[in-house]
Amino acid sequence: MSVPDRTTVAIVGSGPAGLLLSHLLVRQGIDSVVLESRPRERVESRQRAGILEHGTVDVLREIGADARMDTQGMPHDGFAFHAHGEEIRVDMAALTGRGVMIWAQTEVVRDLIALRLEQGGPLLFSAEVSAVEKVDGPLGDDGQAVVRYTHDGVEHELHADVVVGCDGFHGVTRRAIPGESVRTFERVYPYSWLGILADAPPSSEELVYARHDRGFALLSMRSPSVTRAYLQVPNDTDPSSWSHEAIWDELEARTALADGSFTLSRGPITDVSVTPMRSYVAEPMRSGRVFLAGDAAHIVPPTGAKGLNLAVADVQVLAEALASWRGTGSQELLDAYSDTALARVWRAEHFSWTMTTMLHRVPDGDPFDDRLARSHLRQVASSQAYRTAIAENYRGLPL
Ligand code: RFL
Ligand code: PHB
């Protein structure tokens, strides 16, 4: 693929944020180049998110990445909490009029890549960005930022009016912003998630988020024959220290209902991994010619299913601001980008923290926290107003 050495928008990273941004810009007639450090097969096979908010579904439809999602994705109207053996159903559709879609991030990314390459790119894999320079300065005719990257052992420079860092939490773009102009906020949790994929039909039609004395468990799915499930485990757990039988036994113990009405379906486990839990925000999400979007700017623990959806929301706001700048010359929306995006980011940070602290149990943790979590779940069970607030946040707030 031929890659120009000048572009309007250089996009670092081809996760959901970078890929979707490139599609939204095409629709606005704005040229961009996407540079991705990993090979295509690696990007297309990373097991991650599974839940799409209704607004995420809508934007994938708008750009034409909906054919497989609409035939193979699984629309869900609600989900359940299993709170110490008692079931509490949150009927999102009845409470808020909208639900979510189960459609794996791997599938979203596959479709976005195929569509982008069909359109002729430019999208370059195995192209690692090492530095972003000339960050400071006005947008437009008075200079461009420089992105340095290596592809096939050769170093290249890409000049761009604007650089968007969509390169995830460990990317390089955030580091190009002068340290004194960024403030970071962080919380690291005293537990991780052990995640499995299994050739087993889902145990129930909807997702189950369980809190038990032994800790948190989540039952999700990827298709009518594939289960995705998670267990709270101590930090630094070695995934190979868990036998497959022990994983199923633990999932069964934590998701069981007191009346014995819940049955876990088991099957061969095909993948096991461990993910730490973190909340993180970098403010502001812009410095000069550099903008940050998605995990490059913020991380949420996966309990609220918000990470992918936040990345999508960021680039929707940014694409509109870039279109307004190119169309009218006004930088008003670009100047507002960080504040606009951060309002949603902090709502999602709060929701994810709330779900996380309500549902996990720290062994030998503070008994006060344990009592608060139990009381919190009792309020979810007893108050429709409270369930409505959870449903609104889970299915996604309007942009
Ligand atoms: P990504 O997906 O991390 O993509 C960043 C890309 O940048 C590339 N890159 C570079 N490229 C060039 N040069 C460099 N120097 C580069 N450095 C990095 C990387 O290779 C990569 O391809 O970020 P993006 O696009 O912001 O998307 C964010 C989402 O991936 C993330 O928030 C979600 O996966 C989080 N998440 C969930 N989100 C949800 O909305 N719903 C869920 O149900 C959900 N479940 C999850 C999750 C994340 C999980 N893990 C593994 C962290 C479940 C798990 C277990
Ligand atoms: C998933 O299906 O991977 C998933 C679902 C819901 C979450 C997190 C992950 O909250």
Tab-separated table of N, CA, C and O and ligand atoms in Angstrom, residues 48-51 193 207 209 218 220 222 228 230 302-303 305, ligand 2:
chain	number	residue	atom	x	y	z
A	48	ARG	N	-11.429	-8.955	23.617
A	48	ARG	CA	-11.696	-7.831	24.513
A	48	ARG	C	-13.186	-7.650	24.733
A	48	ARG	O	-13.862	-8.582	25.110
A	49	ALA	N	-13.662	-6.445	24.425
A	49	ALA	CA	-15.028	-6.097	24.794
A	49	ALA	C	-16.089	-6.914	24.062
A	49	ALA	O	-15.829	-7.498	23.017
A	50	GLY	N	-17.299	-6.895	24.640
A	50	GLY	CA	-18.395	-7.632	24.024
A	50	GLY	C	-19.698	-6.870	23.917
A	50	GLY	O	-20.600	-7.289	23.203
A	51	ILE	N	-19.812	-5.753	24.641
A	51	ILE	CA	-21.114	-5.068	24.712
A	51	ILE	C	-21.075	-3.738	23.962
A	51	ILE	O	-20.253	-2.878	24.267
A	193	TRP	N	-9.215	-9.721	36.647
A	193	TRP	CA	-10.198	-10.642	36.072
A	193	TRP	C	-9.483	-11.752	35.326
A	193	TRP	O	-8.620	-11.481	34.472
A	207	LEU	N	-26.799	-11.586	30.238
A	207	LEU	CA	-25.574	-11.594	31.042
A	207	LEU	C	-25.906	-11.686	32.532
A	207	LEU	O	-26.926	-11.164	32.976
A	209	TYR	N	-24.146	-10.773	36.221
A	209	TYR	CA	-23.090	-10.164	37.040
A	209	TYR	C	-23.327	-10.643	38.466
A	209	TYR	O	-24.348	-10.302	39.072
A	218	LEU	N	-18.704	-13.041	36.183
A	218	LEU	CA	-19.539	-12.525	35.091
A	218	LEU	C	-19.699	-13.613	34.039
A	218	LEU	O	-18.711	-14.213	33.612
A	220	SER	N	-20.870	-13.987	30.282
A	220	SER	CA	-21.245	-13.310	29.050
A	220	SER	C	-21.209	-14.336	27.919
A	220	SER	O	-21.163	-15.552	28.172
A	222	ARG	N	-20.421	-14.998	23.347
A	222	ARG	CA	-19.986	-14.495	22.051
A	222	ARG	C	-20.908	-14.959	20.931
A	222	ARG	O	-20.948	-14.357	19.872
A	228	ARG	N	-18.367	-16.498	27.150
A	228	ARG	CA	-17.243	-15.694	27.640
A	228	ARG	C	-17.547	-15.475	29.118
A	228	ARG	O	-18.672	-15.073	29.459
A	230	TYR	N	-15.870	-14.429	33.287
A	230	TYR	CA	-14.785	-13.824	34.062
A	230	TYR	C	-14.946	-14.152	35.544
A	230	TYR	O	-16.064	-14.254	36.050
A	302	PRO	N	-13.502	-3.065	33.389
A	302	PRO	CA	-14.498	-3.538	32.419
A	302	PRO	C	-15.885	-3.829	32.994
A	302	PRO	O	-16.808	-4.138	32.239
A	303	THR	N	-16.061	-3.695	34.307
A	303	THR	CA	-17.338	-4.073	34.929
A	303	THR	C	-18.543	-3.328	34.348
A	303	THR	O	-19.653	-3.851	34.362
A	305	ALA	N	-18.693	-2.241	31.174
A	305	ALA	CA	-18.692	-2.431	29.715
A	305	ALA	C	-18.623	-1.103	28.961
A	305	ALA	O	-19.323	-0.894	27.978
B	2	PHB	C1	-17.613	-9.359	27.599
B	2	PHB	O1	-18.526	-9.981	27.013
B	2	PHB	O2	-16.419	-9.527	27.309
B	2	PHB	C2	-17.978	-8.403	28.664
B	2	PHB	C3	-19.321	-8.145	28.922
B	2	PHB	C4	-19.664	-7.244	29.914
B	2	PHB	C5	-18.668	-6.617	30.646
B	2	PHB	C6	-17.326	-6.860	30.384
B	2	PHB	C7	-16.983	-7.769	29.387
B	2	PHB	O3	-19.032	-5.763	31.642
